[in-house]
Every structure is written in C-alpha cells, then in structure tokens.
Short mmCIF file of C-alpha atoms and ligand atoms in Angstrom, two decimals:
data_model
loop_
_atom_site.label_atom_id
_atom_site.label_comp_id
_atom_site.label_asym_id
_atom_site.label_seq_id
_atom_site.Cartn_x
_atom_site.Cartn_y
_atom_site.Cartn_z
CA MET A 408 27.46 16.60 0.92
CA HIS A 409 25.60 13.66 1.87
CA PRO A 410 26.98 11.21 4.50
CA HIS A 411 27.67 8.03 2.79
CA VAL A 412 27.70 4.33 4.34
CA GLY A 413 31.11 3.14 4.06
CA GLU A 414 32.80 6.67 4.47
CA SER A 415 33.93 8.30 7.80
CA ASP A 416 30.71 9.87 8.02
CA TRP A 417 28.58 6.88 7.74
CA GLU A 418 28.10 7.18 11.30
CA GLU A 419 26.58 10.79 11.12
CA GLY A 420 24.26 9.74 8.35
CA LEU A 421 22.76 6.79 10.17
CA GLU A 422 22.19 8.88 13.34
CA GLN A 423 20.46 11.68 11.32
CA ALA A 424 18.40 9.28 9.64
CA ALA A 425 17.57 7.83 12.94
CA SER A 426 16.63 11.17 14.40
CA PHE A 427 14.43 11.94 11.58
CA LEU A 428 12.44 8.76 11.85
CA LYS A 429 12.26 9.47 15.86
CA ALA A 430 11.12 12.78 15.21
CA ALA A 431 8.42 11.73 12.88
CA SER A 432 4.68 10.83 13.85
CA ARG A 433 3.88 9.26 10.72
CA VAL A 434 6.17 7.47 8.59
CA ALA A 435 5.92 6.27 4.79
CA VAL A 436 8.38 3.83 2.95
CA LEU A 437 8.77 3.43 -0.41
CA THR A 438 10.56 0.45 -1.75
CA GLY A 439 11.90 -1.04 -5.02
CA ALA A 440 13.49 -4.37 -6.46
CA GLY A 441 16.65 -3.41 -4.83
CA ILE A 442 15.27 -4.69 -1.31
CA SER A 443 14.57 -7.91 -2.69
CA ALA A 444 18.16 -8.47 -4.21
CA GLU A 445 19.47 -9.78 -1.30
CA SER A 446 16.90 -12.46 -1.38
CA GLY A 447 18.16 -13.63 -4.70
CA LEU A 448 15.71 -11.93 -6.84
CA ALA A 449 17.02 -9.91 -9.85
CA THR A 450 16.50 -6.15 -10.13
CA PHE A 451 15.22 -4.76 -13.32
CA ARG A 452 17.65 -2.38 -14.60
CA GLY A 453 21.35 -2.56 -14.63
CA GLN A 454 23.98 -5.36 -14.71
CA GLY A 455 22.27 -8.77 -14.30
CA GLY A 456 19.01 -7.31 -14.38
CA LEU A 457 15.90 -9.07 -15.27
CA TRP A 458 15.78 -6.75 -18.39
CA GLU A 459 19.20 -7.10 -19.48
CA GLY A 460 18.71 -9.46 -22.32
CA GLN A 461 15.36 -8.48 -23.07
CA ARG A 462 13.58 -5.10 -24.18
CA VAL A 463 11.24 -3.70 -21.75
CA GLU A 464 8.59 -3.16 -24.40
CA ASP A 465 8.85 -6.95 -25.41
CA VAL A 466 7.38 -8.00 -22.04
CA ALA A 467 6.05 -5.47 -19.63
CA THR A 468 3.48 -3.45 -21.98
CA PRO A 469 0.09 -4.42 -23.16
CA ARG A 470 1.24 -4.32 -26.67
CA ALA A 471 3.77 -7.21 -25.92
CA PHE A 472 1.10 -9.14 -24.39
CA ALA A 473 -1.35 -8.89 -27.16
CA ARG A 474 1.54 -9.48 -29.75
CA ASP A 475 2.74 -12.75 -28.02
CA PRO A 476 1.11 -13.90 -24.78
CA ARG A 477 3.32 -16.90 -24.72
CA GLN A 478 6.47 -15.13 -24.45
CA VAL A 479 5.10 -12.86 -21.69
CA TRP A 480 3.76 -15.69 -19.57
CA ARG A 481 7.12 -17.39 -19.91
CA PHE A 482 8.72 -14.55 -18.32
CA TYR A 483 6.37 -14.24 -15.64
CA ASN A 484 6.24 -18.06 -15.03
CA LEU A 485 9.79 -18.35 -14.70
CA ARG A 486 9.80 -15.44 -11.95
CA ARG A 487 6.89 -17.06 -10.18
CA ALA A 488 8.95 -20.12 -10.14
CA ASN A 489 11.81 -18.26 -8.76
CA LEU A 490 9.68 -17.01 -6.03
CA ALA A 491 9.19 -20.27 -4.72
CA GLU A 492 13.01 -20.65 -3.66
CA VAL A 493 13.29 -17.17 -1.85
CA GLN A 494 12.70 -15.72 1.60
CA PRO A 495 12.41 -12.22 2.83
CA ASN A 496 15.86 -10.66 3.94
CA ALA A 497 16.98 -8.76 7.02
CA GLY A 498 16.00 -5.46 5.25
CA HIS A 499 12.31 -6.84 4.62
CA ARG A 500 12.37 -7.81 8.28
CA ALA A 501 13.68 -4.35 9.54
CA LEU A 502 10.69 -2.57 7.93
CA VAL A 503 8.42 -5.16 9.93
CA ASP A 504 10.08 -3.64 13.13
CA LEU A 505 9.67 -0.22 11.89
CA GLU A 506 6.04 -0.83 11.28
CA GLN A 507 5.29 -2.20 14.84
CA ARG A 508 7.02 1.01 16.42
CA PHE A 509 4.58 3.42 14.22
CA GLY A 510 1.58 1.18 14.18
CA ASP A 511 -1.32 2.68 12.39
CA ASP A 512 0.75 5.78 11.43
CA PHE A 513 3.17 3.59 9.18
CA ALA A 514 2.59 2.78 5.38
CA LEU A 515 4.82 0.66 3.16
CA ILE A 516 4.54 1.59 -0.39
CA THR A 517 5.97 -1.06 -2.70
CA GLN A 518 6.55 -1.19 -6.32
CA ASN A 519 7.56 -4.68 -6.00
CA VAL A 520 5.19 -7.57 -7.28
CA ASP A 521 7.16 -10.28 -5.20
CA GLY A 522 4.89 -10.34 -2.04
CA LEU A 523 8.08 -10.73 0.25
CA HIS A 524 7.15 -7.64 2.37
CA GLN A 525 3.99 -9.48 3.36
CA ALA A 526 5.86 -12.75 3.95
CA ALA A 527 8.15 -11.10 6.27
CA GLY A 528 5.11 -9.75 8.30
CA SER A 529 4.45 -6.41 6.93
CA VAL A 530 0.87 -5.54 7.31
CA ASN A 531 -0.07 -2.18 5.71
CA VAL A 532 1.73 -2.76 2.35
CA LEU A 533 0.64 -0.84 -0.75
CA GLU A 534 1.39 -2.77 -3.92
CA ILE A 535 0.94 0.12 -6.56
CA HIS A 536 2.18 -2.15 -9.47
CA GLY A 537 0.09 -5.08 -8.27
CA SER A 538 1.43 -8.85 -7.63
CA ILE A 539 2.82 -11.32 -9.56
CA ARG A 540 1.11 -13.90 -7.37
CA ARG A 541 -2.51 -13.05 -8.58
CA VAL A 542 -3.89 -13.45 -12.13
CA ARG A 543 -6.86 -11.74 -13.81
CA CYS A 544 -8.95 -12.07 -16.72
CA THR A 545 -8.35 -9.87 -19.75
CA GLU A 546 -12.33 -10.28 -20.48
CA CYS A 547 -14.14 -10.52 -17.22
CA PRO A 548 -13.90 -9.37 -13.53
CA TYR A 549 -12.48 -12.67 -12.57
CA ILE A 550 -9.15 -12.20 -10.27
CA VAL A 551 -7.55 -14.75 -8.24
CA GLU A 552 -4.45 -15.43 -5.75
CA ARG A 553 -2.49 -18.40 -7.36
CA GLY A 554 0.54 -17.83 -5.06
CA VAL A 555 3.55 -19.28 -6.67
CA GLU A 556 2.05 -22.47 -7.95
CA ALA A 557 2.92 -23.54 -11.51
CA LEU A 558 0.61 -22.31 -14.37
CA PRO A 559 -0.15 -23.70 -17.72
CA ASP A 560 1.86 -21.74 -20.34
CA LEU A 561 -1.06 -20.06 -21.42
CA PRO A 562 -3.64 -20.05 -18.74
CA HIS A 563 -7.42 -19.41 -19.39
CA CYS A 564 -10.13 -17.94 -17.20
CA GLU A 565 -12.31 -20.42 -15.32
CA LYS A 566 -15.31 -18.30 -15.71
CA CYS A 567 -15.28 -17.32 -19.32
CA ASN A 568 -12.10 -19.04 -20.78
CA SER A 569 -10.62 -15.93 -22.16
CA LEU A 570 -6.68 -15.25 -21.57
CA LEU A 571 -5.71 -14.70 -18.22
CA ARG A 572 -2.99 -12.31 -17.42
CA PRO A 573 -0.85 -11.62 -14.23
CA ASP A 574 -2.17 -9.04 -12.11
CA VAL A 575 0.49 -6.24 -12.44
CA VAL A 576 1.01 -2.97 -13.96
CA TRP A 577 2.64 -2.72 -17.30
CA PHE A 578 3.86 0.39 -19.03
CA GLU A 579 1.22 2.81 -20.13
CA GLU A 580 -1.32 1.33 -17.81
CA MET A 581 -2.94 3.03 -14.89
CA LEU A 582 -1.94 2.22 -11.55
CA PRO A 583 -4.68 0.64 -9.11
CA ALA A 584 -6.75 3.91 -8.13
CA THR A 585 -7.59 3.15 -4.77
CA ILE A 586 -4.08 1.75 -3.60
CA TRP A 587 -2.35 4.78 -5.42
CA SER A 588 -4.51 7.42 -3.72
CA ARG A 589 -3.63 5.60 -0.43
CA ALA A 590 -0.10 6.04 -1.45
CA GLU A 591 -0.43 9.45 -2.08
CA LEU A 592 -2.25 10.27 1.06
CA ALA A 593 0.51 8.40 3.08
CA VAL A 594 3.24 10.54 1.67
CA VAL A 595 1.27 13.70 2.06
CA ARG A 596 0.61 13.14 5.72
CA CYS A 597 4.02 11.57 6.64
CA GLN A 598 6.89 13.72 8.34
CA CYS A 599 9.60 11.27 7.27
CA LEU A 600 9.72 9.05 3.87
CA LEU A 601 12.35 6.31 3.58
CA VAL A 602 13.26 5.30 0.15
CA VAL A 603 14.82 1.71 -0.54
CA GLY A 604 16.34 0.04 -3.39
CA THR A 605 14.49 1.84 -6.41
CA SER A 606 16.24 3.54 -9.50
CA ALA A 607 13.57 6.41 -8.99
CA MET A 608 13.09 6.26 -12.94
CA VAL A 609 9.67 4.68 -13.12
CA TYR A 610 6.72 7.26 -12.71
CA PRO A 611 4.16 7.97 -11.15
CA ALA A 612 6.02 5.94 -8.13
CA ALA A 613 9.22 8.06 -8.41
CA GLY A 614 7.17 11.16 -7.99
CA LEU A 615 6.07 10.35 -4.36
CA ILE A 616 9.59 11.47 -3.51
CA ALA A 617 9.13 14.97 -4.59
CA THR A 618 5.51 15.00 -3.17
CA ALA A 619 7.12 14.15 0.04
CA HIS A 620 9.43 17.19 0.04
CA GLU A 621 6.65 19.30 -1.17
CA HIS A 622 4.81 18.50 1.99
CA LYS A 623 8.09 19.11 4.01
CA ALA A 624 8.71 15.72 5.06
CA ARG A 625 12.51 14.71 5.70
CA VAL A 626 13.29 12.00 3.23
CA ILE A 627 16.03 9.21 3.50
CA GLU A 628 17.24 7.14 0.77
CA VAL A 629 19.01 3.69 1.07
CA ASN A 630 20.47 2.56 -2.29
CA LEU A 631 23.90 0.75 -3.30
CA GLN A 632 24.38 3.67 -5.52
CA ALA A 633 23.15 7.48 -6.35
CA THR A 634 19.98 7.66 -8.16
CA PRO A 635 18.24 10.69 -9.71
CA ALA A 636 16.40 11.27 -6.25
CA THR A 637 19.77 11.57 -4.41
CA GLN A 638 20.60 15.21 -4.99
CA GLY A 639 17.15 16.26 -3.12
CA VAL A 640 16.98 13.87 -0.40
CA ASP A 641 17.92 14.88 3.32
CA VAL A 642 20.16 11.76 3.96
CA SER A 643 21.50 9.23 1.68
CA LEU A 644 22.91 5.90 2.90
CA LEU A 645 24.73 4.30 0.32
CA GLY A 646 24.94 0.46 0.97
CA PRO A 647 22.95 -2.85 0.87
CA SER A 648 19.54 -2.54 2.54
CA GLY A 649 19.93 -6.05 4.29
CA THR A 650 22.71 -4.36 6.16
CA VAL A 651 21.67 -0.70 6.36
CA LEU A 652 17.99 -1.09 7.31
CA PRO A 653 18.52 -3.21 10.58
CA GLU A 654 21.11 -0.70 11.70
CA LEU A 655 18.92 2.29 11.22
CA VAL A 656 15.93 0.77 12.59
CA ARG A 657 18.06 -0.39 15.80
CA ARG A 658 19.06 3.09 16.25
CA VAL A 659 15.52 4.81 15.84
CA ALA A 660 14.83 2.92 19.20
CA THR A 661 17.95 5.07 20.80
CA ALA A 662 18.61 8.27 18.78
CA PRO A 663 18.09 11.39 20.29
CA PRO A 664 15.16 13.55 19.01
CA LEU A 665 16.52 16.65 16.82
C1 BJW B 1455 19.83 -2.14 -3.93
C2 BJW B 1455 20.42 -3.35 -3.66
C3 BJW B 1455 20.78 -3.72 -2.14
C4 BJW B 1455 20.28 -3.14 -5.86
N1 BJW B 1455 20.21 -2.37 -1.53
N2 BJW B 1455 19.85 -0.98 -2.99
C5 BJW B 1455 6.57 7.58 -22.29
C6 BJW B 1455 5.79 6.43 -23.01
C7 BJW B 1455 4.97 5.90 -22.07
C8 BJW B 1455 4.82 5.85 -20.80
C9 BJW B 1455 6.03 6.89 -20.23
C10 BJW B 1455 6.59 7.76 -20.87
N3 BJW B 1455 7.43 8.46 -20.26
C11 BJW B 1455 7.45 8.06 -19.14
C12 BJW B 1455 6.11 7.35 -19.05
C13 BJW B 1455 5.54 6.71 -17.71
C14 BJW B 1455 5.70 5.32 -17.33
C15 BJW B 1455 7.46 5.83 -16.84
O1 BJW B 1455 7.54 6.03 -15.92
N4 BJW B 1455 8.35 5.38 -17.82
C16 BJW B 1455 9.86 5.77 -17.58
C17 BJW B 1455 10.67 4.54 -17.28
C18 BJW B 1455 10.27 6.80 -18.62
N5 BJW B 1455 5.18 4.97 -16.52
C19 BJW B 1455 4.10 4.30 -16.87
O2 BJW B 1455 3.67 3.90 -17.94
C20 BJW B 1455 3.31 3.93 -15.45
N6 BJW B 1455 1.82 4.22 -15.98
C21 BJW B 1455 1.32 5.54 -16.10
O3 BJW B 1455 2.10 6.35 -15.90
O4 BJW B 1455 0.11 5.56 -16.61
C22 BJW B 1455 -0.22 6.83 -17.18
C23 BJW B 1455 -0.03 6.75 -18.40
C24 BJW B 1455 -1.10 6.07 -19.37
C25 BJW B 1455 -0.88 5.89 -20.68
C26 BJW B 1455 0.36 6.23 -21.41
C27 BJW B 1455 1.40 6.77 -20.51
C28 BJW B 1455 1.01 6.97 -19.11
C29 BJW B 1455 3.28 2.48 -15.29
C30 BJW B 1455 4.45 2.02 -14.65
C31 BJW B 1455 4.50 0.52 -14.62
C32 BJW B 1455 5.59 -0.04 -14.15
N7 BJW B 1455 5.72 -1.69 -13.97
C33 BJW B 1455 6.94 -2.22 -13.91
C34 BJW B 1455 6.83 -3.83 -14.15
C35 BJW B 1455 5.89 -4.40 -13.29
C36 BJW B 1455 5.49 -5.90 -13.21
C37 BJW B 1455 6.67 -6.50 -13.35
O5 BJW B 1455 7.31 -6.76 -12.18
O6 BJW B 1455 7.03 -7.40 -14.27
O7 BJW B 1455 7.34 -2.09 -12.61
S1 BJW B 1455 8.41 -1.69 -14.68
C38 BJW B 1455 9.45 -1.93 -13.40
O8 BJW B 1455 10.10 -0.75 -12.91
C39 BJW B 1455 8.67 -2.60 -12.03
C40 BJW B 1455 9.29 -1.83 -10.95
O9 BJW B 1455 8.24 -1.71 -10.13
C41 BJW B 1455 9.75 -0.30 -11.57
C42 BJW B 1455 10.65 0.25 -10.80
O10 BJW B 1455 11.85 -0.53 -10.77
P1 BJW B 1455 12.67 -0.56 -9.27
O11 BJW B 1455 11.81 -1.13 -8.44
O12 BJW B 1455 13.18 0.98 -9.24
O13 BJW B 1455 13.83 -1.25 -9.91
P2 BJW B 1455 15.34 -1.05 -10.74
O14 BJW B 1455 15.85 -2.33 -11.19
O15 BJW B 1455 14.96 -0.04 -11.59
O16 BJW B 1455 16.38 -0.44 -9.66
C43 BJW B 1455 16.79 -1.34 -8.36
C44 BJW B 1455 17.49 -0.26 -7.45
O17 BJW B 1455 17.99 -1.25 -6.39
C45 BJW B 1455 18.86 0.20 -8.20
O18 BJW B 1455 18.61 1.61 -7.90
C46 BJW B 1455 19.67 -0.37 -7.37
O19 BJW B 1455 21.19 0.49 -7.21
C47 BJW B 1455 19.38 -0.57 -6.08
N8 BJW B 1455 19.78 -1.71 -5.52
N9 BJW B 1455 20.49 -3.96 -4.96
C48 BJW B 1455 19.83 -1.51 -1.76
N10 BJW B 1455 21.05 -4.87 -2.21
ZN1 ZN B 1456 -12.93 -14.27 -17.61
#
C-alpha cells in the first residue's frame, strides 16, 4: 500500500518522500499540466480538460494543422492569451527551492509548454514538448520567441512568408533531440525522480518513469489521483501539487537520511 495524502499515513508518505530526496545526490523532476492547474490553466484530459470539447486529432497533430491551420491557431492563440493572465503557483515555486538545494545536480523535465517554471525562477528546465511562447516557420529555419503577445489569426514568416506554427510537439512528431537526450541522461543519473501532475499516458515522456526504475532511482509521484504509473512508484502522494510540494520541500531540509 502506498501512503496517501489525506489519509492517516499521509505523514509517513511525506517523510518517506523527503528522505528519498535527501538521500539523493542527483534529482530529476518530471512535470505535466497538473502542476499548472492551480495557476488557472486547464489540463488536457479529464473533466474540464482542454480537449473535452475537441478531439486531440483536430488540434494537436501535423495533419490537423495541414488541414485547417486557422482552427489550430485559434486554439493556440486562446491559450497564449490565457497565459498573459496567469502566474506560477506554490508548486512551481517549491521546485525552484528544490533546485537551489541541489544546484547543478538537478534537472526539471517538463511536458508543459506554458513557461511557468521559468517564470517562477527554475533554471535547468528541459521543455520536451516545446513552448507555446515560441513560433517557428513551417518551411525555413526561422524560429522566434513571441511571448504571449497577440498574433494574427494566421501568422506568416518574416523571412519567407510561409505559414508559422507554434513551436510545440504534436502527436506523431519527434521530440527535440538534444533536449530529449538531456532528459534521459538526467533520469538515468538521478537517485530520485519526482513525478508531478501528469497522467503518465503520453510517450515517450511517460517512459522516463520506467527508465528511472531500471536505473534504481526512487520514484515519488504527486497527483490528485492515481495514474498508470502509480502501481510502480515508491511513494504516491495524492493531493494538489500547490500544497504537497511546498510541504515536501520544507521537509527535505529536516528529514533524517535513510
Ligand atoms: C493535478 C492537479 C493538481 C490536476 N495537483 N495533480 C498511436 C499513433 C500515433 C502515435 C502513438 C500511438 N500510440 C502511441 C503513440 C505515441 C504518442 C502517444 O504517446 N500517444 C498516447 C496518447 C497513446 N506520442 C507521440 O506521438 C510523441 N511522439 C512520438 O512518439 O514520436 C515518435 C513517433 C513518430 C511517428 C509516429 C509515432 C511515433 C509526441 C507526443 C507529443 C505530445 N504533445 C502534447 C501537446 C503539446 C502541445 C500543446 O500543449 O498543445 O503534449 S499532447 C499533451 O499531453 C501535451 C502534454 O504535454 C501531454 C501530457 O499531458 P499531461 O501533462 O500529463 O496532462 P494531462 O491533462 O493528461 O494530465 C494532468 C494530470 O494532472 C492528471 O493526472 C491530473 O490528475 C493531474 N492534476 N490537477 C496535482 N492541482
Ligand atoms: Zn520562413
């Protein structure tokens, strides 16, 4: 049985998780949309999720973009506009504190495209699914940071006038190779992987959890609910990351080593 936040053994789970982190010399973190939920951003799957009213293949595949770029840009421009109104939350901030403790021996691997980890102050952030704040040309090498400023309904390249696209990774696309290999290396080398707010359904990202196990790392999961990864993890903390992470990181400073 895994200790669960909100049950009698929530105390035990937190202490155990803190001691795993404390015993580690290298730490990796894998985050998903759930960590930004308390900032007011919708997650992808489930109730109230971004994709509740839309089929994934209508917005997040190269085919969808080729068929109807206007619809796809509408979706991304709405999310970009949303970003202008949100701030990092206590969960993001706790991971900044954790990085400060481990310094160069810390990597934050995020599936999120919202940039909130960097906004909070995290430094070693590996954005394996890209960033919604960047756009790139569909034809030439042009790529540029556009923040959350409003873009035209159908933005075009300044260099070659071809269609621009968000610099994110859609289904059936490869992840950015260098960033992905850094993420794999960080997971292989860590003694503790902290997995936060991801449904652990999208690959290859979710495969990092198994990679950590294969390399004998302890795995801690923080999520509102169980996921396909939960069975295999060493500690599952069921609760909102904005509450659980600050409490966990606070204890890393005081937990006795294993
Ligand atoms: C809280 C909380 C709180 C809430 N506190 N917790 C068949 C055909 C084609 C491909 C495949 C196939 N089978 C498998 C594949 C591979 C495919 C895949 O994995 N598919 C599965 C879904 C089946 N993967 C790919 O295609 C990847 N590329 C690839 O494999 O290349 C090789 C290849 C080439 C050619 C053909 C086939 C393969 C690319 C994956 C790219 C994913 N891109 C997206 C969109 C990014 C842009 C955008 O944002 O629009 O990335 S999809 C979407 O899912 C986004 C996310 O990063 C990703 C993960 O979602 P995440 O973050 O886990 O969010 P949710 O909503 O799922 O979960 C939130 C969680 O938080 C929940 O668990 C909540 O409980 C929790 N939560 N509030 C704590 N307060
Ligand atoms: Zn171009």
